[in-house]
XYZ file of C-alpha atoms in Angstrom:
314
model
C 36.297 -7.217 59.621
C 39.411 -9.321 60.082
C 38.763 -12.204 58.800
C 38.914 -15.803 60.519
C 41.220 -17.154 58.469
C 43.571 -14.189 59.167
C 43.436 -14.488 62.905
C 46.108 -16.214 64.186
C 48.621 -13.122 63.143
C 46.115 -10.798 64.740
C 46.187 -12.895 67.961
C 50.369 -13.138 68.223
C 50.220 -9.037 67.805
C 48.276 -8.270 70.306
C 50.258 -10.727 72.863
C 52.925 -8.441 71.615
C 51.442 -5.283 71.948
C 49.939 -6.479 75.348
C 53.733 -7.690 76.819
C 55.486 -4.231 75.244
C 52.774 -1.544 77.006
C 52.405 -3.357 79.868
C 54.527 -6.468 80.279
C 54.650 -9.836 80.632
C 51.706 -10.437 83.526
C 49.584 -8.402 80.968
C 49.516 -11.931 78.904
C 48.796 -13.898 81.147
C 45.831 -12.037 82.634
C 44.263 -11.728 78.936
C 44.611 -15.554 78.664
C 42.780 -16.120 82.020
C 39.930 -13.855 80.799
C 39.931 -16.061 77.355
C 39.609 -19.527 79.034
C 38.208 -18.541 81.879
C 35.937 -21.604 83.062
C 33.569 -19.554 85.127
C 32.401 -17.913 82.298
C 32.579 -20.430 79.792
C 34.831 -18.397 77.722
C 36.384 -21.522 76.064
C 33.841 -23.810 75.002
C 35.784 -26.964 75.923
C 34.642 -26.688 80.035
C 31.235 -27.369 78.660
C 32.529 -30.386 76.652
C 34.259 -31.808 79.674
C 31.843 -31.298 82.345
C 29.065 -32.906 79.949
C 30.854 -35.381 78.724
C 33.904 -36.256 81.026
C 37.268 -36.730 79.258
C 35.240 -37.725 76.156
C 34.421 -34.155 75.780
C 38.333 -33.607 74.970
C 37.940 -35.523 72.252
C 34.376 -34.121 70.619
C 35.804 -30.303 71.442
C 39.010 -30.972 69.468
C 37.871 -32.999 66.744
C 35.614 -29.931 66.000
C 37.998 -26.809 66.390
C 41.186 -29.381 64.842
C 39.687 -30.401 61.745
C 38.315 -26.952 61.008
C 42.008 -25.341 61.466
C 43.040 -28.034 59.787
C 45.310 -29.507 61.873
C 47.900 -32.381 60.812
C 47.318 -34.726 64.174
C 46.285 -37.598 65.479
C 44.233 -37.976 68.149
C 43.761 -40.652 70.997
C 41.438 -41.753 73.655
C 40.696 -44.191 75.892
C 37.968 -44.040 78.166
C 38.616 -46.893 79.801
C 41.856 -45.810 80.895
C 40.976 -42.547 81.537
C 43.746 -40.695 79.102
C 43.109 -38.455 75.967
C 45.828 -36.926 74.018
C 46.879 -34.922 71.084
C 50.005 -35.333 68.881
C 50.192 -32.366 66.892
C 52.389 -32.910 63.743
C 51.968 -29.477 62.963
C 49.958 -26.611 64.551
C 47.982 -24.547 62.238
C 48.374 -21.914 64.473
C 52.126 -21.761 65.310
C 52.710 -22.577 61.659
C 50.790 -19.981 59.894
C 52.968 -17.977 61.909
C 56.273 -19.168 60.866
C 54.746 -19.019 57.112
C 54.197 -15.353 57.968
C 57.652 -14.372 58.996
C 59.215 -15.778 55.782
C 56.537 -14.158 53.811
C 56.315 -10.857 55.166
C 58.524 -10.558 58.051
C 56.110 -10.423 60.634
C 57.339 -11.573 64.085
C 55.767 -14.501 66.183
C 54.926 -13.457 69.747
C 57.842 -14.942 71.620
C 55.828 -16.827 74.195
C 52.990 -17.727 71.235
C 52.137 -21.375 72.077
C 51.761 -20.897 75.861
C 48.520 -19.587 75.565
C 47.251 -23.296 74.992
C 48.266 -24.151 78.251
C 44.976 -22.399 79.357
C 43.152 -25.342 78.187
C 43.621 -26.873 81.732
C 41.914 -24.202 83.398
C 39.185 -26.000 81.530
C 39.646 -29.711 82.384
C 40.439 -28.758 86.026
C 36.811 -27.980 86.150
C 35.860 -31.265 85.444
C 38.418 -32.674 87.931
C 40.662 -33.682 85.220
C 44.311 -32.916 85.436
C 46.441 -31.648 81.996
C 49.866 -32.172 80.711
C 51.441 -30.051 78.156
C 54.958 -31.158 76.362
C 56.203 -28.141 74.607
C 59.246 -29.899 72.725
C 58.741 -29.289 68.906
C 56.986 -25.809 69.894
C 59.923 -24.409 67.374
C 58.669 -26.447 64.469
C 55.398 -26.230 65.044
C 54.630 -29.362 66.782
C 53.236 -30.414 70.443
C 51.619 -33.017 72.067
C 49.161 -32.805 75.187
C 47.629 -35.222 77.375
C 44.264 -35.050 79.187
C 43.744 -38.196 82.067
C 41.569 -38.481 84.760
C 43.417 -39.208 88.174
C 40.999 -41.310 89.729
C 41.401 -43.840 87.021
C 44.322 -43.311 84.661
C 47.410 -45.440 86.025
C 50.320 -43.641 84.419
C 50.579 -46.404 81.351
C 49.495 -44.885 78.096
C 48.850 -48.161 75.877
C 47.171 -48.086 72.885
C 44.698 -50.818 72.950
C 41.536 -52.286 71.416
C 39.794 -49.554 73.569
C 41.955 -47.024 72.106
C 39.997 -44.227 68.902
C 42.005 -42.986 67.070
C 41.481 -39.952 64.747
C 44.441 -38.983 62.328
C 44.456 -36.024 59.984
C 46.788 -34.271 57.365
C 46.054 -30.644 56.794
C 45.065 -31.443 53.381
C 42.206 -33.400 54.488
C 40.208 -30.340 55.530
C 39.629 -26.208 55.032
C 41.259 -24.160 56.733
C 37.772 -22.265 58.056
C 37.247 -22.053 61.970
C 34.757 -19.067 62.151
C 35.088 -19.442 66.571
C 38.189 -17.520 65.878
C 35.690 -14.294 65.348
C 34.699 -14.726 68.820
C 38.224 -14.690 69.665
C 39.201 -11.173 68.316
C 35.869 -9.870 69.469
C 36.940 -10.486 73.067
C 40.205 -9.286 72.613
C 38.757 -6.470 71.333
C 36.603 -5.880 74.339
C 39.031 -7.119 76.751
C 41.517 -3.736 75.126
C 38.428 -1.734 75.160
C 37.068 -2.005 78.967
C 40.599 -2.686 80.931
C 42.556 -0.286 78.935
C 40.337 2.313 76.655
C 39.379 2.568 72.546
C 43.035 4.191 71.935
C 44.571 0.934 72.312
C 42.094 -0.876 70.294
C 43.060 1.657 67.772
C 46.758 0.969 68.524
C 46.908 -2.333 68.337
C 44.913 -2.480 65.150
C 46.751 0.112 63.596
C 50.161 -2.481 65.107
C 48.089 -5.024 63.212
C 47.748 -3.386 59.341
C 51.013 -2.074 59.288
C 52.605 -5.159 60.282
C 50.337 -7.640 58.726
C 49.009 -5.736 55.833
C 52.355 -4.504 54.396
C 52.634 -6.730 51.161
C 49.169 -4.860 49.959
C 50.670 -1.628 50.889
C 53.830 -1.980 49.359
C 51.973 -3.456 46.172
C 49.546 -0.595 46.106
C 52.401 2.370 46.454
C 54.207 0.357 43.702
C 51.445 0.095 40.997
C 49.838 3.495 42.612
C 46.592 1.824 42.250
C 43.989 0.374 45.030
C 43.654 -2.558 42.566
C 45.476 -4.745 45.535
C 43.887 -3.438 47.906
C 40.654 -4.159 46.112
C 41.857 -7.824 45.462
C 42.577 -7.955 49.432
C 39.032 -7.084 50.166
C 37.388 -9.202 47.579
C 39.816 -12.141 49.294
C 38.843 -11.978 52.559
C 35.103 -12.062 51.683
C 36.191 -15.177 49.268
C 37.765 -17.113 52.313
C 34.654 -16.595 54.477
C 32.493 -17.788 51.642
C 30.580 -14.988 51.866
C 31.629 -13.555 48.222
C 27.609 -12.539 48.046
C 27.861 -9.837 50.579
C 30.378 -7.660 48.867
C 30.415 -5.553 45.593
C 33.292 -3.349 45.080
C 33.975 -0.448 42.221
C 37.375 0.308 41.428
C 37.481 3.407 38.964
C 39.198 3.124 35.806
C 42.696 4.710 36.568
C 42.447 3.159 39.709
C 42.182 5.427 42.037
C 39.326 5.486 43.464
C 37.577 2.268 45.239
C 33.937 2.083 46.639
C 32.870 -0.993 48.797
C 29.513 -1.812 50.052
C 28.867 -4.581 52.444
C 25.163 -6.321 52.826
C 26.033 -8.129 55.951
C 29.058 -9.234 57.893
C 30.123 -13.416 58.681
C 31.142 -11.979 61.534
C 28.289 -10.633 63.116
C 26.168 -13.414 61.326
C 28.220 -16.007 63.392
C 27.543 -14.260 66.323
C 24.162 -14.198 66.321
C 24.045 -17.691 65.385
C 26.478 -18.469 68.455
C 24.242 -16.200 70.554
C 27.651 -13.882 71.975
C 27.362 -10.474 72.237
C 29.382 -8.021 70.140
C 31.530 -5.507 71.417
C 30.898 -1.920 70.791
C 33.950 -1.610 69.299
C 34.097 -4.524 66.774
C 33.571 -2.161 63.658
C 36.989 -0.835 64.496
C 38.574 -3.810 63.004
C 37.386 -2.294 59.821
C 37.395 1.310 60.092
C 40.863 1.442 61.979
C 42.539 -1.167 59.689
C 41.369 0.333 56.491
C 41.864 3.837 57.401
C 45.458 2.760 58.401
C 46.364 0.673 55.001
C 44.902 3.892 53.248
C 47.044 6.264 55.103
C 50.049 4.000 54.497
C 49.327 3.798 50.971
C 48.711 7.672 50.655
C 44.789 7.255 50.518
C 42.073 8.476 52.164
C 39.315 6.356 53.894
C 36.080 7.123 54.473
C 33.303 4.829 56.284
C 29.925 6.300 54.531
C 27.744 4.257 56.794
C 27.816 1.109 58.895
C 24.810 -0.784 60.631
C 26.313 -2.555 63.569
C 23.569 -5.075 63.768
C 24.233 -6.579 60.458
C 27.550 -5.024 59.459
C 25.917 -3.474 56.531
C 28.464 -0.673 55.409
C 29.139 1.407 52.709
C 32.794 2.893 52.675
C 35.318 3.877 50.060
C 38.981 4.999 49.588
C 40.629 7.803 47.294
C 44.245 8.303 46.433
């Protein structure tokens, strides 16, 4: 499992992989298939055509505040206008975080994918506006109106909520992110075949995963990559569904997993999993332990619940 709150480099690699196997349109067409409205891929078209523009404002105070976002928020009904000023994305700035950290490189064309969102508000006959300055420090602001009543003024009035937020006022836990990389997953799986799942995720744990590499050959122990595992459990609050055993000398690691915050949000969210999500466990750990000189071995895995038993020898 990769875990939500290490999505956002997962989803800038595999814009990258998409654009260097099969260029630029590749992107684009991916992005359609995420937000497509037909489908209800992005769960803002609901919030919109239930709500009108207010649903703008109920989706985003939802997924915002769970990324937490530092933004403030606007709308007025009355006027027909919603928008967003985004101090700083959570998204595009994890990102830059990521390529001081560990070098890894933001897809080029990263924040574009938001402008999918209007796919969404189209359906509710709602028109979209998307001001990109600030995309380089990690800042945008969009604007939602409705053209049958907004009259190009944006004044902040006593019909005017407001919502502002620093990042510090919230977690950083938005678990719809799992649905994200299980589409993307499936998307790689049915338009282009399971080897380049396997090379994208492999793209994915060398690139993202090298600081536990490079720790592990260093120490030549799997203590990091023990502390890795243990982490990502510990960020989906889910530390009760994990046990590890690391050997004395370190060399030899056994994990067993009672159940998956994955798959549990899943069937909570009633979306269907795609028969190839346990590859972003098998293929990523099979990759760090080849990197690191290991061996990987997935004992047994029960793709209902995620129940698996696997372990890793150097």
């Amino acid at each position: 499992m990769i875990s939500c709150t290490e999505f956002i480099p997962s989803y800038s690699e595999l814009f990258t992989y998409l654009e260097e196997k099969y260029g630029r349109d590749e992107v684009d067409r991916f992005w359609s298939y995420l937000f497509d409205p037909a489908r209800s891929a992005c769960p803002l078209v609901d919030f919109v055509k239930k709500e009108g523009i207010r649903g703008c404002f109920t989706y985003w105070k939802g997924t915002l505040n769970e990324e937490a976002a530092d933004f403030t928020m606007y709308l007025n009904e009355k006027a027909g206008w919603f928008m967003i000023d985004m101090h700083h994305c959570p998204s595009k700035g994890r990102l830059l975080d990521l390529e001081k950290a560990i070098g890894i490189k933001p897809y080029h064309h990263y924040c574009l994918h938001c402008d999918h969102y209007r796919e969404s508000v189209a359906e509710a006959g709602l028109a979209y506006i998307y001001n990109f300055l600030g995309i380089d420090h990690a800042s945008c602001r969009l604007m939602v109106y409705d053209p049958k009543v907004f009259d190009g003024r944006v004044i902040i009035d006593e019909n005017t909520e407001i919502m502002d937020r620093k990042a510090s006022d919230n977690e950083y836990f938005h678990r719809g992110f799992h649905n994200s990389m299980n589409m993307g997953l499936e998307y790689l799986g049915t338009k282009h075949g399971v080897e380049d799942i396997r090379e994208y995720l492999t793209r994915y744990a060398k690139h993202v995963k090298n600081k536990v590499i490079d720790a592990a050959k260093k120490v030549g122990s799997l203590k990091p990559l023990e502390d890795m595992i243990l982490d990502t459990y510990a960020k989906e609050h889910a530390e009760d569904a994990v046990i590890t055993n690391l050997s004395a000398d370190g060399k030899t690691l056994s994990v067993k997993i009672s159940w998956c915050p994955a798959l549990k949000f899943f069937e909570e969210d009633g979306k269907k999993v795609t028969q190839w999500y346990d590859m972003a466990t098998t293929v990523v750990m099979d990759t760090i332990a080849s990197e690191i000189g290991a061996k990987f071995e997935m004992k047994s895995y029960d793709p209902v619940t995620g129940a698996a038993e696997y372990s890793f020898q150097m």
